[in-house]
XYZ file of C-alpha atoms in Angstrom:
535
model
C 0.000 0.000 0.000
C 1.025 3.597 -0.654
C 1.817 6.026 2.165
C -1.301 8.178 2.602
C 0.867 11.310 2.827
C 2.279 10.839 -0.698
C 0.991 13.464 -3.143
C 0.488 12.313 -6.745
C 0.171 14.384 -9.906
C -1.676 12.591 -12.736
C -1.155 14.199 -16.156
C -3.365 13.084 -19.065
C -5.420 14.990 -21.619
C -8.165 12.295 -21.606
C -10.488 12.893 -18.656
C -11.648 9.250 -18.198
C -8.000 8.184 -17.943
C -7.307 10.792 -15.279
C -10.332 9.607 -13.311
C -9.472 5.896 -13.602
C -5.816 6.414 -12.661
C -6.892 8.531 -9.697
C -9.299 5.779 -8.618
C -6.529 3.197 -8.867
C -4.278 5.371 -6.714
C -6.996 5.814 -4.100
C -7.536 2.049 -4.044
C -3.819 1.721 -3.324
C -4.117 4.064 -0.343
C -3.363 7.514 -1.773
C -5.268 10.421 -0.240
C -4.016 13.422 -2.204
C -4.174 13.301 -5.999
C -3.807 16.345 -8.248
C -4.594 16.179 -11.978
C -3.543 18.167 -15.055
C -4.682 18.033 -18.671
C -1.233 18.609 -20.195
C 2.410 19.185 -19.358
C 2.120 22.959 -19.227
C -0.609 22.841 -16.581
C 1.335 20.173 -14.698
C 4.441 22.361 -14.635
C 2.460 25.272 -13.182
C 1.129 22.957 -10.463
C 4.598 21.625 -9.694
C 5.939 25.148 -9.285
C 3.214 26.189 -6.826
C 2.447 23.171 -4.642
C 3.972 20.030 -3.208
C 4.017 16.894 -5.363
C 5.846 13.658 -4.502
C 5.298 11.529 -7.641
C 4.441 12.466 -11.242
C 2.518 10.042 -13.473
C 2.354 11.440 -16.991
C 0.943 10.294 -20.303
C 3.292 10.622 -23.286
C 1.255 12.248 -26.049
C -0.650 15.394 -25.024
C -1.389 18.762 -26.656
C 0.406 21.989 -25.641
C 3.187 20.136 -23.782
C 3.676 16.371 -23.974
C 5.095 14.029 -21.358
C 8.671 14.077 -22.692
C 8.769 17.881 -22.711
C 7.382 17.905 -19.165
C 10.074 15.427 -18.087
C 12.820 17.633 -19.534
C 11.380 20.704 -17.806
C 11.205 18.891 -14.461
C 14.758 17.567 -14.702
C 16.033 21.049 -15.631
C 14.455 22.696 -12.587
C 16.646 23.163 -9.499
C 13.695 22.503 -7.176
C 11.970 19.678 -9.089
C 14.798 17.614 -10.613
C 14.635 14.892 -7.927
C 10.910 14.055 -8.329
C 10.043 10.439 -9.227
C 8.591 10.593 -12.746
C 6.675 7.650 -14.236
C 5.923 7.878 -17.957
C 2.778 6.033 -19.009
C 3.080 5.210 -22.675
C 2.045 3.181 -25.680
C 5.150 4.482 -27.485
C 6.885 1.833 -29.595
C 9.759 3.941 -30.969
C 12.882 2.739 -29.129
C 14.763 5.962 -29.874
C 12.055 8.083 -28.238
C 12.031 5.751 -25.234
C 15.818 6.035 -25.098
C 15.429 9.820 -25.100
C 13.105 9.614 -22.082
C 15.548 7.332 -20.263
C 18.503 9.581 -21.082
C 16.546 12.542 -19.702
C 16.069 10.846 -16.351
C 12.644 9.148 -16.417
C 12.261 7.109 -13.217
C 10.175 4.342 -14.763
C 8.141 3.467 -17.834
C 4.700 1.889 -17.652
C 3.523 0.470 -20.957
C -0.170 0.491 -21.803
C -2.256 -1.526 -21.180
C -1.382 -1.940 -17.510
C -3.149 -3.184 -14.382
C -3.542 -1.643 -10.935
C -0.993 -4.153 -9.626
C 1.468 -3.070 -12.331
C 0.957 0.560 -11.354
C 1.501 -0.238 -7.658
C 4.744 -2.081 -8.430
C 6.132 0.855 -10.398
C 5.212 3.402 -7.730
C 6.808 1.329 -4.979
C 9.945 0.999 -7.102
C 10.394 4.714 -7.857
C 9.769 5.715 -4.244
C 12.644 3.519 -3.049
C 15.216 4.357 -5.750
C 17.479 7.439 -5.686
C 17.120 10.032 -8.478
C 18.807 8.909 -11.700
C 20.362 12.242 -12.669
C 22.284 14.898 -10.825
C 20.590 18.307 -10.504
C 19.529 19.678 -12.886
C 19.810 17.964 -16.312
C 18.769 19.319 -19.681
C 18.407 17.294 -22.871
C 20.828 14.404 -22.964
C 23.421 14.196 -25.741
C 22.282 12.399 -28.896
C 25.125 9.861 -28.526
C 23.781 8.810 -25.151
C 20.245 8.391 -26.499
C 21.564 6.421 -29.478
C 23.590 4.108 -27.234
C 20.537 3.361 -25.130
C 18.353 2.768 -28.152
C 20.606 0.011 -29.491
C 21.768 -1.386 -26.165
C 19.067 -4.024 -25.687
C 18.862 -6.533 -28.493
C 15.206 -7.206 -29.368
C 16.135 -10.684 -30.569
C 17.376 -11.515 -27.086
C 14.210 -10.058 -25.637
C 12.197 -12.287 -27.955
C 13.901 -15.299 -26.395
C 12.072 -14.791 -23.102
C 9.895 -17.671 -21.957
C 6.677 -17.510 -24.023
C 3.414 -16.901 -22.179
C 0.149 -18.433 -23.423
C -1.974 -15.560 -24.689
C -5.608 -15.123 -23.668
C -8.745 -14.490 -25.720
C -11.992 -13.293 -24.175
C -15.159 -14.317 -26.026
C -18.251 -12.286 -25.076
C -21.636 -13.419 -26.424
C -25.026 -14.063 -24.838
C -25.597 -17.150 -27.013
C -24.111 -20.352 -25.474
C -23.709 -21.991 -28.905
C -21.560 -19.122 -30.150
C -19.468 -19.206 -26.970
C -18.845 -22.924 -27.404
C -18.022 -22.580 -31.102
C -15.482 -19.806 -30.592
C -13.939 -21.386 -27.491
C -13.386 -24.680 -29.342
C -11.970 -22.792 -32.322
C -9.128 -21.233 -30.336
C -8.538 -23.263 -27.155
C -5.675 -25.301 -28.662
C -3.550 -22.196 -29.327
C -4.730 -19.793 -26.625
C -6.298 -19.611 -23.199
C -9.966 -18.787 -23.728
C -12.228 -16.926 -21.289
C -15.975 -16.595 -21.874
C -18.510 -13.991 -20.761
C -22.279 -14.132 -21.348
C -22.879 -10.421 -20.768
C -21.282 -7.055 -21.457
C -20.926 -6.290 -17.751
C -18.937 -9.484 -17.110
C -16.787 -8.890 -20.198
C -15.941 -5.341 -19.115
C -15.046 -6.513 -15.607
C -12.608 -9.075 -16.997
C -11.052 -6.486 -19.340
C -10.474 -4.042 -16.476
C -9.189 -6.621 -14.001
C -5.574 -7.177 -12.969
C -5.345 -9.997 -15.542
C -6.984 -8.623 -18.684
C -7.217 -10.669 -21.893
C -4.943 -10.061 -24.857
C -7.758 -10.004 -27.424
C -11.533 -9.636 -27.206
C -14.077 -11.216 -29.570
C -17.211 -9.234 -28.797
C -20.819 -9.612 -29.839
C -22.806 -6.385 -30.229
C -26.375 -7.399 -29.477
C -26.392 -8.500 -25.839
C -28.967 -7.728 -23.126
C -28.017 -4.998 -20.630
C -24.682 -3.551 -21.704
C -24.276 -4.104 -25.443
C -21.006 -4.508 -27.312
C -20.789 -0.866 -28.336
C -20.999 0.277 -24.712
C -18.397 -2.317 -23.675
C -16.026 -1.019 -26.365
C -16.598 2.601 -25.313
C -15.817 1.871 -21.671
C -12.796 -0.268 -22.551
C -11.184 2.724 -24.267
C -11.664 4.808 -21.109
C -9.628 2.563 -18.811
C -5.817 2.131 -18.780
C -6.055 -1.637 -18.312
C -8.276 -2.180 -21.353
C -7.509 0.912 -23.454
C -5.262 -0.850 -25.969
C -6.684 -4.383 -25.967
C -7.379 -5.371 -29.594
C -11.100 -5.828 -30.176
C -12.903 -7.716 -32.944
C -16.672 -7.420 -33.227
C -18.261 -10.781 -34.108
C -21.900 -10.008 -34.832
C -24.991 -10.634 -36.900
C -25.298 -6.913 -37.568
C -24.325 -6.305 -41.163
C -25.207 -2.659 -41.783
C -22.536 -0.190 -42.817
C -23.562 2.142 -39.981
C -22.929 -0.603 -37.402
C -19.531 -1.390 -38.915
C -18.492 2.262 -38.941
C -19.648 2.771 -35.357
C -17.639 -0.261 -34.247
C -14.495 1.017 -35.959
C -14.988 4.481 -34.427
C -15.077 2.830 -30.994
C -11.650 1.336 -31.603
C -12.471 -2.100 -33.030
C -9.615 -3.586 -35.041
C -11.936 -5.669 -37.227
C -15.585 -6.465 -37.868
C -16.593 -10.095 -38.600
C -20.176 -11.006 -39.437
C -22.065 -14.138 -38.430
C -22.406 -16.927 -39.343
C -18.774 -17.393 -38.349
C -16.369 -18.723 -40.954
C -13.335 -20.257 -39.164
C -11.189 -19.896 -42.295
C -11.745 -16.120 -42.152
C -11.634 -15.526 -38.384
C -8.643 -17.691 -37.443
C -6.040 -15.909 -39.649
C -7.273 -12.523 -38.447
C -6.942 -13.544 -34.812
C -3.435 -14.921 -35.396
C -2.365 -11.645 -37.035
C -3.607 -9.607 -34.075
C -1.947 -11.985 -31.620
C 1.406 -11.359 -33.306
C 0.855 -7.670 -32.612
C -0.018 -8.510 -28.983
C 3.193 -10.507 -28.558
C 5.259 -7.571 -29.797
C 3.455 -5.179 -27.437
C 4.042 -7.541 -24.505
C 7.779 -7.480 -25.201
C 7.897 -3.694 -24.929
C 7.595 -3.494 -21.141
C 10.342 -6.067 -20.577
C 12.471 -4.430 -23.250
C 12.068 -0.939 -21.795
C 12.733 -2.266 -18.291
C 16.043 -3.660 -19.524
C 16.928 -0.353 -21.219
C 16.184 1.513 -17.992
C 18.194 -0.972 -15.919
C 21.132 -0.564 -18.298
C 20.919 3.209 -17.849
C 20.901 2.818 -14.066
C 23.945 0.544 -14.262
C 25.797 3.107 -16.341
C 24.820 5.852 -13.899
C 26.240 3.741 -11.076
C 29.514 3.257 -12.959
C 29.746 6.993 -13.620
C 29.104 7.654 -9.932
C 31.929 5.286 -9.000
C 34.245 7.011 -11.470
C 33.368 10.495 -10.228
C 33.176 9.864 -6.510
C 34.417 6.505 -5.193
C 37.818 6.664 -6.936
C 38.672 10.114 -5.635
C 39.547 8.970 -2.108
C 42.153 6.346 -3.048
C 43.780 8.646 -5.626
C 43.981 11.479 -3.101
C 45.621 9.071 -0.663
C 48.188 8.011 -3.274
C 49.033 11.648 -4.017
C 49.509 12.375 -0.315
C 51.833 9.378 0.172
C 53.909 10.242 -2.898
C 54.238 13.866 -1.792
C 55.404 12.748 1.637
C 58.037 10.476 0.096
C 59.219 13.182 -2.313
C 59.604 15.645 0.568
C 61.727 13.174 2.529
C 65.244 14.641 2.732
C 66.810 11.154 2.623
C 65.538 10.556 -0.946
C 68.069 11.091 -3.720
C 67.383 13.494 -6.615
C 66.594 10.812 -9.216
C 64.034 9.129 -6.967
C 62.448 12.484 -6.148
C 62.107 13.247 -9.888
C 60.413 9.880 -10.440
C 58.100 10.461 -7.505
C 57.151 13.872 -8.897
C 56.233 12.212 -12.213
C 54.086 9.723 -10.286
C 52.514 12.626 -8.401
C 51.778 14.510 -11.626
C 50.259 11.394 -13.199
C 48.044 10.769 -10.174
C 46.962 14.411 -10.155
C 46.081 14.087 -13.844
C 43.991 11.022 -13.016
C 42.178 12.928 -10.295
C 41.651 15.847 -12.666
C 40.201 13.496 -15.271
C 37.655 12.209 -12.762
C 36.733 15.763 -11.791
C 36.691 16.692 -15.452
C 34.236 13.932 -16.383
C 31.683 15.541 -14.109
C 32.351 18.988 -15.598
C 32.147 17.664 -19.167
C 28.769 16.169 -18.347
C 27.617 19.598 -17.211
C 28.979 21.180 -20.399
C 27.232 18.624 -22.603
C 23.932 19.112 -20.804
C 24.166 22.904 -20.862
C 24.520 23.347 -17.098
C 28.138 24.511 -16.792
C 28.833 28.045 -15.593
C 32.395 29.282 -15.938
C 33.988 30.957 -12.932
C 36.908 32.456 -14.864
C 40.145 33.063 -12.982
C 43.729 33.905 -14.042
C 45.564 30.741 -15.110
C 49.374 30.524 -15.260
C 49.354 28.800 -18.611
C 53.158 28.783 -18.895
C 53.483 26.539 -15.841
C 50.854 24.168 -17.230
C 52.526 23.915 -20.644
C 55.975 23.310 -19.089
C 54.615 20.497 -16.897
C 52.783 18.818 -19.803
C 55.835 19.050 -22.074
C 58.072 17.633 -19.323
C 55.774 14.649 -18.811
C 55.401 14.169 -22.588
C 59.172 13.958 -23.011
C 59.266 11.141 -20.467
C 56.213 9.398 -21.916
C 57.414 9.465 -25.531
C 61.126 9.012 -24.827
C 61.315 5.908 -27.046
C 60.204 7.957 -30.077
C 63.125 10.393 -29.541
C 60.847 13.362 -30.178
C 62.017 16.939 -29.731
C 59.189 18.621 -27.796
C 59.648 22.345 -27.248
C 57.754 25.457 -26.182
C 58.243 28.617 -28.271
C 56.897 32.096 -27.639
C 57.245 35.617 -28.952
C 57.184 37.009 -25.390
C 60.506 38.860 -24.807
C 63.045 37.043 -22.651
C 62.742 38.029 -18.999
C 59.145 39.210 -19.384
C 56.484 37.310 -17.480
C 54.307 35.088 -19.630
C 50.691 36.214 -20.065
C 47.899 34.367 -18.282
C 44.682 32.855 -19.563
C 41.343 33.953 -18.127
C 39.658 30.604 -17.671
C 39.787 27.396 -15.625
C 43.124 25.796 -14.679
C 41.812 22.219 -14.733
C 40.203 22.787 -18.135
C 43.402 24.281 -19.547
C 45.479 21.406 -18.216
C 43.188 18.788 -19.742
C 42.784 20.659 -23.035
C 46.522 21.022 -23.681
C 47.280 17.587 -22.281
C 44.946 16.120 -24.924
C 46.189 18.108 -27.917
C 49.902 17.766 -27.054
C 49.522 14.048 -26.417
C 47.656 13.716 -29.711
C 50.468 15.552 -31.531
C 53.148 13.339 -29.940
C 51.262 10.170 -30.839
C 50.820 11.271 -34.453
C 54.362 12.586 -34.947
C 56.845 10.220 -36.626
C 59.864 9.177 -34.539
C 62.769 11.634 -34.303
C 60.671 14.620 -35.378
C 59.759 17.873 -33.666
C 56.580 18.810 -31.800
C 56.277 22.535 -31.156
C 53.961 24.294 -28.726
C 53.886 28.015 -29.543
C 52.369 30.698 -27.296
C 51.656 33.818 -29.372
C 51.400 37.007 -27.361
C 48.099 38.381 -28.666
C 44.716 39.315 -27.255
C 43.097 36.838 -27.037
C 46.030 34.461 -26.534
C 46.796 32.073 -29.380
C 48.476 28.675 -29.015
C 49.633 26.571 -31.955
C 50.606 22.905 -31.533
C 52.453 21.602 -34.600
C 53.698 18.148 -35.528
C 54.872 16.306 -38.611
C 52.322 13.976 -40.160
C 49.072 14.999 -41.838
C 45.693 14.079 -40.378
C 44.001 11.595 -42.781
C 41.607 13.261 -45.212
C 38.595 11.117 -44.265
C 38.544 12.314 -40.637
C 39.499 15.988 -41.052
C 35.894 17.201 -41.186
C 35.066 15.141 -38.069
C 38.341 15.633 -36.219
C 36.725 17.226 -33.161
C 33.631 15.008 -33.150
C 32.988 12.473 -30.427
C 34.401 8.949 -30.822
C 36.473 9.832 -33.916
C 39.825 8.053 -33.869
C 42.244 6.762 -36.474
C 45.020 4.196 -36.297
C 45.299 4.177 -32.482
C 44.736 0.805 -30.876
C 42.420 1.288 -27.901
C 41.765 4.941 -28.823
C 38.457 6.315 -27.535
C 38.131 9.301 -29.850
C 37.318 11.524 -26.870
C 40.540 13.555 -26.592
C 39.965 16.108 -29.355
C 36.213 16.176 -28.617
C 36.826 17.085 -24.978
C 39.424 19.673 -26.078
C 36.766 21.346 -28.244
C 34.249 21.316 -25.386
C 36.800 22.683 -22.890
C 37.866 25.483 -25.218
C 34.263 26.517 -25.857
C 33.444 26.361 -22.123
C 36.185 28.979 -21.545
C 34.854 31.227 -24.339
C 37.628 30.055 -26.641
C 37.975 28.153 -29.901
C 40.018 25.322 -31.355
C 40.705 24.593 -35.013
C 42.645 22.216 -37.249
C 44.898 23.086 -40.163
C 46.623 20.441 -42.285
C 49.324 20.943 -44.915
C 49.684 17.972 -47.234
C 52.589 19.562 -49.088
C 54.599 19.970 -45.872
C 53.132 16.821 -44.278
C 52.247 18.832 -41.185
C 49.333 19.258 -38.777
C 48.647 22.333 -36.648
C 46.004 22.766 -33.969
C 45.264 26.350 -32.968
C 43.695 27.129 -29.591
C 42.454 30.632 -28.815
C 41.626 31.526 -25.201
C 40.744 34.778 -23.407
C 43.682 36.714 -22.038
C 43.730 37.758 -18.400
C 44.536 41.349 -17.573
C 44.181 43.485 -14.474
C 41.795 45.702 -16.449
C 39.528 42.698 -16.987
C 39.580 41.957 -13.275
C 38.682 45.587 -12.456
C 35.769 45.527 -14.905
C 34.640 42.255 -13.408
C 34.760 43.727 -9.915
C 32.855 46.819 -11.026
C 30.141 44.689 -12.580
C 29.880 42.709 -9.341
C 29.374 45.926 -7.344
């Protein structure tokens, strides 16, 4: 049962659905239920009153469920809310988009009250999937989710015997239809419209309904109308099997959501193939919930791994850095050992920066990063990276140098940006240049004293023609075993996040590649203006 204090928001543009879902929630113990006819109204409610769980339909006018989800996850005060999407959506890429944007759970129509209760209990016990707040997820993430769960594997799940409900007030017709299908399917029978509707709206609804029209009490048309107003029976395929042959009756049945219209006397050779075709559709629909559950579980697993990378690894790395620093500061250590320890320290610091950076890159990708620009001693960063690169690529006998047009004895200019971002950006592009450069050649890092500051990283070897246009795209790599294709992509993101740019220039005649990075220049005048704006 649900805690009576839990406040639910039910969002659906179809009034009967709002009423039925609210009734189901009350039956589960909920006392406070708020409703909205679309996402825009729901968002206004969320911003003015307390809500603990959102249950939203997918397709609605004005603002649909996916747009509402994105708005909720982008709000500093609402991002943590459990959000259940109720959907008949069969497009895996759209489902992947909902998962990537932090949906808590997906409930596929048709569903039962028990299914609803299970989902609510689940989302109330799980932590939020995304960190606050998250805007639209990157397309690569959505694409990865969409292809992650193989539908062929899903189809290998243990088959369940499908169920047909036959509703007719004539016992002979019930017997005929039951005998026609009981070898392939489980068959339920109902001799009235009221009984048929009760079965359709139960916790174990049938997969297909064969429905007579002319029955005493509630006729077939009324049964069909009420089926379409309830989440458990809304999408159950319905075939009218009737003696009514008029065009008006057929049209009315189709308007009420019937999939087919078969006239009596019943011809098994006509009815059986039609039923089999609809049952194939039912089997595919039944796979959706399990398939979407697996996609959501995969997303949760990935979130857990990212959490481990961003949080749980920081402690051990910090401990390693502290131990290495203590050893390096020990006066009994000789100079060579101290130099090696400092390299270990720098490498560990880079690892820690990469973990911190992964979190910042996520914010950049999702549009949530805000730069707190500070003066960065870029000369120190470049010297450290070049020193480490010389050690790393010693076997290639590269000549790695830093050039500048700043007069000798004059202090090097500073970047106005983020030190960690600068370190990672130049680490990536210099490493990339050293990897691409042939052995015994020169890699030059040039700092050009302009406003803004310009940096050019040059190496011998031309970037292959087929990746030049995509050089800074995600996952683009060439000829590097185990390469992720994330180095130049992250460099582009880090430059842009600091209000800078990065570009590629290739000379085939000179067999040379140059990457140019432009970053804002720090000056005391900039700092004064910044202070004045703050006041």
